[in-house]
CSV table of C-alpha atoms and ligand atoms in Angstrom, one decimal:
chain,number,residue,atom,x,y,z
A,1,MET,CA,21.4,-1.1,12.8
A,2,VAL,CA,19.7,-4.1,13.5
A,3,CYS,CA,19.2,-5.9,10.0
A,4,TRP,CA,18.0,-9.7,8.6
A,5,ASP,CA,20.2,-9.5,6.0
A,6,PRO,CA,23.1,-6.9,5.8
A,7,ARG,CA,24.8,-8.8,2.9
A,8,ILE,CA,22.4,-7.9,0.6
A,9,GLU,CA,20.5,-4.9,2.7
A,10,GLU,CA,24.2,-2.4,3.2
A,11,MET,CA,25.8,-3.8,0.1
A,12,PRO,CA,27.1,-0.8,-2.3
A,13,GLN,CA,24.1,0.6,-5.0
A,14,GLU,CA,26.9,0.5,-7.5
A,15,GLU,CA,26.7,-3.7,-6.6
A,16,LEU,CA,23.3,-3.9,-6.3
A,17,GLU,CA,22.7,-2.3,-9.7
A,18,ARG,CA,24.7,-5.1,-11.1
A,19,MET,CA,22.4,-7.8,-9.3
A,20,GLN,CA,19.9,-5.9,-10.8
A,21,TYR,CA,21.5,-5.9,-14.6
A,22,LYS,CA,21.9,-9.6,-14.6
A,23,LEU,CA,18.9,-10.7,-12.3
A,24,LEU,CA,17.1,-9.0,-15.4
A,25,LYS,CA,18.8,-10.3,-17.7
A,26,SER,CA,17.8,-14.1,-17.7
A,27,LEU,CA,14.4,-13.1,-16.6
A,28,VAL,CA,13.7,-11.3,-19.8
A,29,TYR,CA,15.9,-14.3,-22.3
A,30,ARG,CA,13.8,-16.9,-19.6
A,31,LEU,CA,10.4,-15.3,-20.5
A,32,TYR,CA,11.2,-14.8,-24.6
A,33,SER,CA,12.2,-18.6,-24.7
A,34,PHE,CA,9.7,-20.4,-22.5
A,35,SER,CA,6.4,-17.7,-22.7
A,36,PRO,CA,4.2,-17.6,-25.2
A,37,PHE,CA,2.8,-14.1,-23.3
A,38,TYR,CA,6.4,-12.5,-23.0
A,39,HIS,CA,7.6,-13.7,-26.6
A,40,ASP,CA,4.8,-11.7,-28.6
A,41,ARG,CA,4.3,-9.3,-26.3
A,42,MET,CA,8.0,-8.3,-27.1
A,43,LYS,CA,7.8,-9.0,-30.7
A,44,GLU,CA,4.9,-6.0,-30.2
A,45,GLN,CA,7.2,-4.1,-29.1
A,46,LYS,CA,10.2,-5.4,-31.5
A,47,VAL,CA,12.6,-5.6,-28.6
A,48,HIS,CA,14.7,-9.1,-28.1
A,49,PRO,CA,16.4,-10.2,-25.5
A,50,ASP,CA,20.2,-9.3,-26.3
A,51,ASP,CA,18.5,-5.7,-26.5
A,52,ILE,CA,19.6,-4.9,-23.3
A,53,ARG,CA,23.0,-3.8,-22.5
A,54,GLU,CA,22.7,-2.3,-19.5
A,55,LEU,CA,20.1,-2.0,-16.6
A,56,SER,CA,18.3,1.2,-18.2
A,57,ASP,CA,17.7,-0.7,-20.9
A,58,VAL,CA,14.6,-1.4,-18.8
A,59,THR,CA,12.5,1.1,-20.2
A,60,LYS,CA,12.9,-0.8,-24.0
A,61,LEU,CA,10.4,-3.7,-23.0
A,62,PRO,CA,6.8,-3.3,-22.6
A,63,PHE,CA,4.4,-2.3,-19.7
A,64,MET,CA,2.1,-4.7,-17.7
A,65,PHE,CA,-1.1,-3.9,-16.6
A,66,LYS,CA,-4.6,-5.6,-14.8
A,67,ARG,CA,-6.1,-5.9,-17.7
A,68,ASP,CA,-3.1,-8.6,-18.5
A,69,LEU,CA,-4.1,-11.2,-15.8
A,70,ARG,CA,-7.3,-10.6,-16.3
A,71,ASP,CA,-7.5,-11.3,-19.5
A,72,GLY,CA,-5.2,-13.9,-18.3
A,73,TYR,CA,-7.8,-15.1,-16.2
A,74,PRO,CA,-7.6,-17.8,-14.0
A,75,ASP,CA,-3.6,-19.1,-15.2
A,76,LYS,CA,-3.2,-18.2,-19.0
A,77,ILE,CA,0.5,-16.3,-18.6
A,78,PHE,CA,2.1,-18.1,-15.9
A,79,THR,CA,5.0,-19.9,-16.1
A,80,ALA,CA,4.8,-22.5,-13.8
A,81,SER,CA,3.3,-25.7,-13.9
A,82,GLN,CA,-0.2,-26.5,-11.7
A,83,GLU,CA,2.6,-29.4,-10.5
A,84,GLU,CA,4.7,-26.6,-9.3
A,85,LEU,CA,2.5,-24.0,-7.7
A,86,VAL,CA,2.1,-24.9,-3.5
A,87,ARG,CA,0.0,-21.2,-3.4
A,88,TYR,CA,-3.3,-19.7,-5.4
A,89,HIS,CA,-4.6,-15.9,-3.9
A,90,VAL,CA,-7.3,-14.3,-5.5
A,91,SER,CA,-8.2,-10.7,-5.5
A,92,SER,CA,-11.6,-9.5,-6.0
A,93,GLY,CA,-11.2,-5.9,-7.1
A,94,THR,CA,-13.6,-3.7,-7.9
A,95,THR,CA,-15.3,-4.4,-11.6
A,96,GLY,CA,-14.7,-7.3,-13.9
A,97,LYS,CA,-13.1,-10.4,-13.3
A,98,PRO,CA,-10.2,-12.1,-10.0
A,99,THR,CA,-7.4,-11.8,-10.5
A,100,VAL,CA,-5.5,-15.1,-9.6
A,101,VAL,CA,-2.2,-15.0,-8.1
A,102,GLY,CA,0.1,-18.3,-8.0
A,103,TYR,CA,3.7,-18.8,-5.8
A,104,THR,CA,5.8,-21.3,-6.5
A,105,GLN,CA,8.1,-22.2,-3.0
A,106,ASN,CA,10.7,-20.2,-3.6
A,107,ASP,CA,8.0,-17.6,-4.4
A,108,ILE,CA,6.7,-18.1,-0.9
A,109,ASP,CA,10.1,-17.7,-0.2
A,110,LEU,CA,11.1,-14.7,-1.4
A,111,TRP,CA,7.7,-13.0,-0.2
A,112,THR,CA,8.4,-13.8,3.0
A,113,THR,CA,12.0,-12.9,2.7
A,114,SER,CA,11.3,-9.9,1.8
A,115,LEU,CA,8.9,-9.6,4.8
A,116,ALA,CA,11.8,-10.8,6.8
A,117,ARG,CA,13.8,-8.0,5.9
A,118,ALA,CA,11.2,-5.6,6.5
A,119,LEU,CA,9.6,-6.5,9.5
A,120,THR,CA,13.1,-6.6,11.0
A,121,SER,CA,13.6,-2.7,9.8
A,122,CYS,CA,10.6,-1.6,12.0
A,123,GLY,CA,12.3,-3.2,14.9
A,124,LEU,CA,10.6,-6.3,15.5
A,125,GLY,CA,12.4,-10.1,16.2
A,126,ARG,CA,12.3,-12.2,18.2
A,127,GLY,CA,10.5,-12.3,21.8
A,128,ASP,CA,7.5,-9.9,19.8
A,129,VAL,CA,3.9,-11.0,19.7
A,130,ILE,CA,2.9,-10.2,16.2
A,131,GLN,CA,-1.1,-9.3,16.2
A,132,VAL,CA,-2.0,-10.3,12.4
A,133,SER,CA,-5.1,-8.4,12.3
A,134,TYR,CA,-5.3,-8.9,7.9
A,135,GLY,CA,-7.9,-10.5,6.5
A,136,TYR,CA,-6.2,-14.3,6.1
A,137,GLY,CA,-7.5,-16.4,3.3
A,138,LEU,CA,-7.8,-15.5,-0.4
A,139,PHE,CA,-5.9,-12.0,0.8
A,140,THR,CA,-2.6,-11.6,0.9
A,141,GLY,CA,-1.7,-10.0,3.8
A,142,GLY,CA,-3.2,-12.5,6.8
A,143,LEU,CA,-1.0,-15.4,5.3
A,144,GLY,CA,2.0,-13.0,4.5
A,145,LEU,CA,2.8,-10.6,7.9
A,146,HIS,CA,2.3,-14.9,9.1
A,147,TYR,CA,5.0,-16.5,7.3
A,148,GLY,CA,7.2,-12.8,7.4
A,149,ALA,CA,6.8,-12.7,11.0
A,150,GLU,CA,7.2,-16.0,11.7
A,151,ARG,CA,10.4,-16.0,10.0
A,152,ILE,CA,12.2,-13.3,12.1
A,153,GLY,CA,11.6,-15.9,15.2
A,154,ALA,CA,8.1,-13.9,16.3
A,155,THR,CA,5.3,-15.1,18.0
A,156,VAL,CA,2.2,-14.7,15.8
A,157,LEU,CA,-1.2,-13.9,16.3
A,158,PRO,CA,-3.2,-14.9,13.8
A,159,THR,CA,-6.4,-12.9,14.5
A,160,SER,CA,-7.9,-12.7,10.3
A,161,VAL,CA,-10.4,-9.3,10.9
A,162,GLY,CA,-13.3,-9.1,12.8
A,163,ASN,CA,-14.7,-10.4,16.0
A,164,THR,CA,-12.6,-7.0,17.5
A,165,GLU,CA,-13.9,-7.0,20.9
A,166,ARG,CA,-12.1,-10.5,21.2
A,167,GLN,CA,-8.8,-9.5,19.5
A,168,ILE,CA,-8.7,-6.5,22.2
A,169,GLU,CA,-9.0,-9.0,25.1
A,170,LEU,CA,-5.9,-11.5,23.5
A,171,MET,CA,-4.3,-8.3,22.3
A,172,GLN,CA,-3.7,-7.9,26.8
A,173,ASP,CA,-4.1,-11.0,27.6
A,174,LEU,CA,-1.8,-12.5,24.8
A,175,GLY,CA,0.6,-8.7,25.1
A,176,SER,CA,0.7,-8.4,21.3
A,177,THR,CA,3.6,-5.9,21.1
A,178,ALA,CA,2.7,-5.7,17.6
A,179,ILE,CA,-0.8,-5.6,15.2
A,180,ALA,CA,-0.8,-5.4,11.6
A,181,CYS,CA,-3.9,-4.4,9.6
A,182,THR,CA,-5.0,-1.5,7.5
A,183,PRO,CA,-4.9,1.8,9.3
A,184,SER,CA,-8.5,1.1,9.2
A,185,TYR,CA,-9.2,-0.9,11.0
A,186,LEU,CA,-6.4,0.2,14.2
A,187,LEU,CA,-8.9,3.0,14.4
A,188,HIS,CA,-11.8,1.5,15.3
A,189,MET,CA,-9.5,-1.2,17.4
A,190,GLY,CA,-8.7,1.7,19.1
A,191,GLU,CA,-13.0,2.9,19.5
A,192,VAL,CA,-13.6,-0.6,20.8
A,193,ALA,CA,-11.1,-0.7,22.8
A,194,GLU,CA,-12.7,2.5,24.4
A,195,LYS,CA,-15.8,1.8,24.5
A,196,MET,CA,-14.8,-1.2,26.4
A,197,GLY,CA,-13.2,1.3,28.5
A,198,ILE,CA,-9.7,0.4,28.0
A,199,SER,CA,-5.8,2.7,26.6
A,200,ILE,CA,-4.7,0.8,24.5
A,201,LYS,CA,-1.6,3.3,24.9
A,202,LYS,CA,-1.0,2.4,28.8
A,203,GLU,CA,-3.2,-1.2,29.1
A,204,THR,CA,-1.7,-3.4,26.8
A,205,LYS,CA,2.2,-3.7,25.2
A,206,LEU,CA,0.8,-2.9,21.6
A,207,ARG,CA,3.9,-0.4,20.8
A,208,THR,CA,4.2,-1.3,16.3
A,209,GLY,CA,1.5,-0.7,14.3
A,210,ILE,CA,2.7,-2.6,10.7
A,211,LEU,CA,-0.4,0.0,8.7
A,212,GLY,CA,-1.0,-0.3,4.8
A,213,ALA,CA,-3.1,-1.8,2.1
A,214,GLU,CA,-5.2,1.5,1.6
A,215,PRO,CA,-3.7,5.2,1.3
A,216,TRP,CA,-2.8,6.7,4.8
A,217,THR,CA,-1.0,10.7,5.6
A,218,GLU,CA,0.8,11.5,7.7
A,219,GLY,CA,-1.2,13.1,10.0
A,220,MET,CA,-2.7,10.3,10.4
A,221,ARG,CA,0.2,8.7,11.4
A,222,ASN,CA,0.3,11.0,13.8
A,223,ARG,CA,-2.4,10.9,15.5
A,224,ILE,CA,-2.9,7.2,16.3
A,225,GLN,CA,0.4,7.6,17.1
A,226,ASP,CA,-0.5,9.7,19.5
A,227,TRP,CA,-3.7,8.5,21.0
A,228,LEU,CA,-2.5,4.0,21.0
A,229,GLY,CA,1.4,5.5,21.5
A,230,ILE,CA,2.8,2.7,19.1
A,231,LYS,CA,4.9,3.5,16.0
A,232,ALA,CA,3.5,3.8,13.5
A,233,TYR,CA,5.2,1.5,9.7
A,234,ASP,CA,3.9,2.5,6.7
A,235,ILE,CA,3.8,-1.3,4.2
A,236,PHE,CA,3.0,-1.3,1.1
A,237,GLY,CA,2.9,-4.0,-1.0
A,238,THR,CA,-0.3,-5.5,-4.4
A,239,SER,CA,-1.5,-8.6,-4.8
A,240,GLU,CA,1.0,-9.3,-8.4
A,241,LEU,CA,3.5,-8.8,-6.8
A,242,SER,CA,2.2,-11.3,-4.5
A,243,GLY,CA,1.4,-9.0,-1.1
A,244,PRO,CA,2.6,-6.7,1.3
A,245,MET,CA,6.3,-6.5,0.8
A,246,PHE,CA,8.4,-3.2,1.8
A,247,THR,CA,7.8,-1.1,4.8
A,248,GLU,CA,9.7,2.1,6.2
A,249,CYS,CA,12.3,1.9,8.5
A,250,ALA,CA,13.0,2.9,11.9
A,251,GLU,CA,14.1,6.0,10.8
A,252,GLN,CA,9.8,6.3,9.4
A,253,LYS,CA,10.8,8.6,5.7
A,254,GLY,CA,10.0,6.1,2.6
A,255,ILE,CA,9.9,2.7,2.5
A,256,HIS,CA,12.6,1.2,0.8
A,257,ILE,CA,12.9,-1.1,-2.0
A,258,TRP,CA,14.7,-4.2,-1.5
A,259,SER,CA,16.4,-4.1,-5.1
A,260,ASP,CA,17.3,-7.3,-5.6
A,261,ILE,CA,13.6,-8.5,-5.4
A,262,ALA,CA,11.9,-5.2,-7.6
A,263,LEU,CA,13.1,-3.1,-10.3
A,264,THR,CA,11.5,0.0,-9.5
A,265,GLU,CA,10.8,2.8,-11.7
A,266,ILE,CA,8.2,6.4,-11.9
A,267,ILE,CA,6.6,6.9,-14.9
A,268,ASP,CA,4.1,10.1,-16.1
A,269,PRO,CA,1.3,8.0,-16.8
A,270,ARG,CA,0.5,9.8,-19.7
A,271,THR,CA,4.1,10.4,-22.3
A,272,GLU,CA,5.1,7.0,-20.3
A,273,GLU,CA,8.7,8.7,-19.9
A,274,PRO,CA,10.4,8.4,-16.6
A,275,VAL,CA,9.8,11.5,-13.6
A,276,ALA,CA,13.4,12.6,-11.7
A,277,PRO,CA,13.8,11.2,-8.5
A,278,GLY,CA,11.7,13.0,-6.0
A,279,GLU,CA,9.2,14.2,-8.7
A,280,LYS,CA,5.6,12.6,-8.7
A,281,GLY,CA,4.6,9.8,-11.2
A,282,GLU,CA,3.2,6.4,-11.7
A,283,LEU,CA,4.9,3.0,-10.1
A,284,THR,CA,6.0,0.4,-12.3
A,285,VAL,CA,7.4,-2.5,-10.8
A,286,THR,CA,9.9,-5.6,-12.2
A,287,ILE,CA,9.6,-8.1,-10.1
A,288,LEU,CA,13.2,-9.7,-10.5
A,289,ARG,CA,12.8,-13.4,-9.3
A,290,LYS,CA,9.5,-14.8,-9.5
A,291,GLU,CA,8.9,-17.8,-11.2
A,292,ALA,CA,5.1,-18.2,-11.1
A,293,LEU,CA,3.8,-15.2,-12.1
A,294,PRO,CA,6.5,-13.0,-13.4
A,295,MET,CA,5.3,-9.5,-13.2
A,296,ILE,CA,7.9,-6.8,-16.3
A,297,ARG,CA,7.5,-3.4,-16.1
A,298,TYR,CA,3.9,-3.7,-14.4
A,299,ARG,CA,1.5,-0.3,-14.0
A,300,ILE,CA,0.3,-0.6,-10.6
A,301,GLY,CA,-1.3,2.7,-11.3
A,302,ASP,CA,-0.1,4.1,-7.5
A,303,ILE,CA,1.1,7.7,-7.4
A,304,THR,CA,4.6,7.6,-5.4
A,305,SER,CA,8.2,9.1,-5.4
A,306,MET,CA,11.1,8.8,-5.2
A,307,ASP,CA,14.0,9.3,-2.7
A,308,ASP,CA,17.7,7.7,-3.6
A,309,SER,CA,19.1,10.4,-1.2
A,310,PRO,CA,21.0,7.7,1.9
A,311,CYS,CA,19.0,6.4,4.1
A,312,PRO,CA,20.1,7.6,7.5
A,313,CYS,CA,20.0,3.9,8.9
A,314,GLY,CA,22.2,2.5,6.5
A,315,ARG,CA,20.2,0.9,4.7
A,316,THR,CA,21.2,1.6,0.5
A,317,HIS,CA,17.6,0.2,-1.4
A,318,PRO,CA,16.1,3.1,-2.3
A,319,ARG,CA,12.4,4.6,-1.3
A,320,ILE,CA,9.4,5.6,-2.5
A,321,GLN,CA,7.5,7.9,-0.8
A,322,ARG,CA,4.0,7.6,0.9
A,323,ILE,CA,1.4,6.5,-1.9
A,324,THR,CA,-0.8,9.4,-2.3
A,325,GLY,CA,-3.5,8.0,-4.6
A,326,ARG,CA,-4.3,5.7,-8.1
A,327,VAL,CA,-4.3,6.9,-10.8
A,328,ASP,CA,-8.4,6.3,-11.0
A,329,ASP,CA,-8.7,7.5,-7.6
A,330,MET,CA,-8.7,10.8,-8.6
A,331,LEU,CA,-12.1,13.6,-8.8
A,332,ILE,CA,-12.5,15.7,-11.5
A,333,ILE,CA,-14.6,18.4,-9.9
A,334,ARG,CA,-15.5,20.8,-11.7
A,335,GLY,CA,-12.3,20.3,-14.1
A,336,ILE,CA,-9.8,20.2,-10.8
A,337,ASN,CA,-7.7,17.2,-10.4
A,338,VAL,CA,-8.9,16.0,-6.5
A,339,PHE,CA,-7.3,13.2,-4.0
A,340,PRO,CA,-9.3,11.2,-1.5
A,341,SER,CA,-5.9,12.2,0.4
A,342,GLN,CA,-5.2,15.9,-0.1
A,343,VAL,CA,-8.9,15.7,1.7
A,344,GLU,CA,-7.7,13.8,4.8
A,345,TYR,CA,-4.5,16.2,4.6
A,346,ALA,CA,-6.1,19.0,5.1
A,347,LEU,CA,-8.2,17.5,7.6
A,348,MET,CA,-6.1,16.2,9.7
A,349,GLY,CA,-4.2,19.4,10.6
A,350,ILE,CA,-7.6,20.6,11.6
A,351,PRO,CA,-7.9,19.6,15.7
A,352,GLU,CA,-11.4,19.4,16.3
A,353,VAL,CA,-12.5,17.1,13.0
A,354,GLY,CA,-11.9,13.3,14.6
A,355,GLN,CA,-10.3,9.8,12.5
A,356,HIS,CA,-13.5,9.6,10.6
A,357,PHE,CA,-14.5,11.2,6.8
A,358,GLN,CA,-16.5,10.3,4.0
A,359,ILE,CA,-16.2,12.2,0.4
A,360,VAL,CA,-19.6,12.1,-1.9
A,361,VAL,CA,-19.3,13.6,-5.1
A,362,GLU,CA,-22.9,13.7,-7.6
A,363,ARG,CA,-23.5,15.4,-10.1
A,364,LYS,CA,-26.4,18.5,-10.1
A,365,GLY,CA,-26.8,19.8,-13.5
A,366,ALA,CA,-24.2,20.4,-15.0
A,367,LEU,CA,-22.4,21.2,-12.7
A,368,ASP,CA,-20.4,18.0,-9.7
A,369,ASP,CA,-20.9,18.7,-5.8
A,370,MET,CA,-18.5,17.9,-3.4
A,371,LEU,CA,-19.5,16.5,-0.5
A,372,VAL,CA,-17.6,16.1,2.9
A,373,ARG,CA,-18.3,14.2,5.7
A,374,VAL,CA,-16.7,15.0,8.9
A,375,GLU,CA,-17.0,12.9,12.1
A,376,LEU,CA,-15.0,15.6,15.3
A,377,ASN,CA,-14.3,15.0,18.2
A,378,ARG,CA,-16.2,14.2,20.9
A,379,GLU,CA,-14.6,16.6,23.2
A,380,SER,CA,-15.2,19.2,20.3
A,381,PHE,CA,-18.6,18.8,20.4
A,382,SER,CA,-21.1,21.8,21.3
A,383,ASP,CA,-24.5,22.3,21.5
A,384,LYS,CA,-24.3,26.1,20.8
A,385,ILE,CA,-24.6,26.2,17.5
A,386,THR,CA,-22.4,29.1,16.6
A,387,ASP,CA,-19.5,27.5,18.2
A,388,ILE,CA,-21.3,24.3,15.7
A,389,MET,CA,-21.6,26.9,12.8
A,390,ALA,CA,-17.8,28.1,13.0
A,391,ILE,CA,-16.1,25.3,13.7
A,392,ARG,CA,-17.4,24.0,9.8
A,393,GLN,CA,-17.1,27.5,8.0
A,394,LYS,CA,-13.6,26.8,9.6
A,395,ILE,CA,-13.4,23.1,8.2
A,396,GLU,CA,-14.6,24.6,3.9
A,397,HIS,CA,-12.7,27.8,4.3
A,398,ARG,CA,-9.4,25.1,5.5
A,399,LEU,CA,-10.5,22.5,2.3
A,400,ARG,CA,-11.1,25.2,-0.5
A,401,ASN,CA,-7.6,26.5,0.4
A,402,SER,CA,-6.5,23.2,0.3
A,403,LEU,CA,-8.1,21.7,-3.1
A,404,ASN,CA,-8.4,24.5,-5.1
A,405,VAL,CA,-12.7,24.2,-5.6
A,406,MET,CA,-15.8,24.3,-3.3
A,407,ALA,CA,-16.9,22.0,-0.5
A,408,GLU,CA,-20.1,21.5,1.5
A,409,VAL,CA,-18.6,19.9,5.0
A,410,GLU,CA,-21.2,18.2,6.6
A,411,LEU,CA,-20.7,17.7,10.2
A,412,VAL,CA,-22.0,14.9,11.6
A,413,GLU,CA,-21.9,12.3,15.1
A,414,THR,CA,-19.4,10.8,16.3
A,415,GLY,CA,-19.1,7.2,15.7
A,416,SER,CA,-22.4,7.5,12.4
A,417,LEU,CA,-20.1,7.4,9.2
A,418,PRO,CA,-19.2,3.9,8.5
A,419,ARG,CA,-15.9,1.3,10.4
A,420,PHE,CA,-14.4,-1.0,8.2
A,421,GLU,CA,-11.9,-3.8,9.4
A,422,GLY,CA,-9.7,-4.4,5.9
A,423,LYS,CA,-9.2,-1.1,3.2
A,424,SER,CA,-11.8,1.6,3.8
A,425,LYS,CA,-13.7,3.4,1.2
A,426,LYS,CA,-14.1,6.7,1.6
A,427,VAL,CA,-16.0,7.9,-1.7
A,428,ILE,CA,-19.5,7.4,-2.9
A,429,ASP,CA,-18.6,8.6,-6.4
A,430,LYS,CA,-22.6,8.7,-7.3
A,431,ARG,CA,-21.8,9.7,-10.8
A,432,SER,CA,-20.1,6.5,-11.5
A,433,LEU,CA,-22.8,4.5,-10.3
B,501,DLL,O1,-3.2,-4.2,0.2
B,501,DLL,C1,-1.4,-6.1,-0.3
B,501,DLL,C2,-1.0,-6.0,1.0
B,501,DLL,C3,-1.8,-6.3,2.3
B,501,DLL,C4,-0.4,-4.5,1.2
B,501,DLL,C5,-1.3,-6.1,3.4
B,501,DLL,C6,0.1,-3.9,3.4
B,501,DLL,C7,-0.8,-4.8,3.8
B,501,DLL,P1,-3.5,-5.9,-3.4
B,501,DLL,O2,-5.5,-6.0,-2.4
B,501,DLL,O3,-3.8,-6.5,-3.9
B,501,DLL,O4,-3.2,-5.6,-2.0
B,501,DLL,O5,-4.2,-4.1,-2.8
B,501,DLL,C8,-2.4,-3.0,-3.6
B,501,DLL,O6,-3.4,-1.6,-2.0
B,501,DLL,O7,-2.0,-1.3,-5.2
B,501,DLL,C9,-2.5,0.1,-3.7
B,501,DLL,O8,-3.6,1.2,-4.6
B,501,DLL,C10,-3.1,-0.5,-1.6
B,501,DLL,N1,-1.8,0.2,-1.4
B,501,DLL,C11,-1.6,-1.3,-0.5
B,501,DLL,N2,-0.1,-1.0,0.7
B,501,DLL,C12,-0.4,0.6,0.5
B,501,DLL,C13,-0.2,1.5,1.0
B,501,DLL,C14,-1.9,-5.7,-0.5
B,501,DLL,N3,1.7,1.5,2.1
B,501,DLL,C15,-3.5,-1.4,-3.4
B,501,DLL,N4,-0.2,3.5,0.8
B,501,DLL,C16,-2.0,-1.1,-3.8
B,501,DLL,C17,-0.8,2.9,0.5
B,501,DLL,C18,-1.7,1.0,-0.9
B,501,DLL,N5,-1.8,3.1,-0.9
């Protein structure tokens, strides 16, 4: 196993937990003493730093939500002055005010270290050419990956998003061995390359994908890997925690969360109690070392489960399983909970189905109707109406079985659904328009 920092990455769990406790304790003291926002929060919760006597006492601390950042717009809850900041990132979100994240130099270094470990664990290093096709700018994807890739001594090709044909030419000419972008953008790139008569699998050096910023399924991973001839790794992060920070290792069995940086809890969003390892719940993270915008028990809203079994790679840091959706992504269709990732999971198991789909939900009378628009593979398209009807029925049947709700399926022409350069939008919920 090649590690960026074996001393930390292979540290026995008990030692890691001791380190987490020390970091938590000093974070809580610092915030209680110097930050009016955290001080008031802890007082409201009737908790004092002296009450944090062991790691599990983290549960005594108050939660934080995205609305705390919105209410504190732009920098009311920062714990560093503007002079100490070296960067801002801003996330627009779909509702309400944007959220602003400020970084001190140490915050940037911590973020970069986290990614250096992560990219090394995906097998990247000196000699690799990493094409960063996440957006550069206010979004954290581009600059985050850029700094991480430079730190491990790789060569960065900072293409950002868009201008896809040129990206593919550069990929060939400069020999990109890895690409970092959303899974949706990589799918789009693969299609554009084919239209240009280029096979990414056979005519480029691309071997690794660092894909994330949106939910994607195991079925989608398999398709991307087979089609493009790469190993595709899941990368996770949110702007509030810094940006992209954590990836899978070569085992591709969950995302390692560096314990010396983040303390992870998975809770039941309704009872707010911790769930057992392996059980799904809401990801809640305390960042143990951030200076400008510390986050304590931040309710990210993503649904996942914890895997604390030893990873064959030898890293001792726990893993979270693939994010299956967000607490607020859940569609309730005729009283049944449906996550877009369940639809993707069902569709990816059907060989005739292509890579792209869209879910449209609307209310007809008193009832919710779900329509799933599906692109077929080019080879599966047939002039015979009976063949098409049979495929449609097969898809409807599969969706009904796995979602427990009826969905109407509309087969649409290959290439007709929208393609995305950043995060994709797979759901149109007309009930909320
Ligand atoms: O998306 C940071 C990022 C950039 C992550 C590049 C990975 C790669 P935000 O725009 O703040 O930050 O969005 C964070 O995106 O709470 C999840 O809902 C979703 N998300 C991010 N990565 C994944 C993933 C960036 N691997 C929100 N799987 C998070 C599923 C993901 N969802």
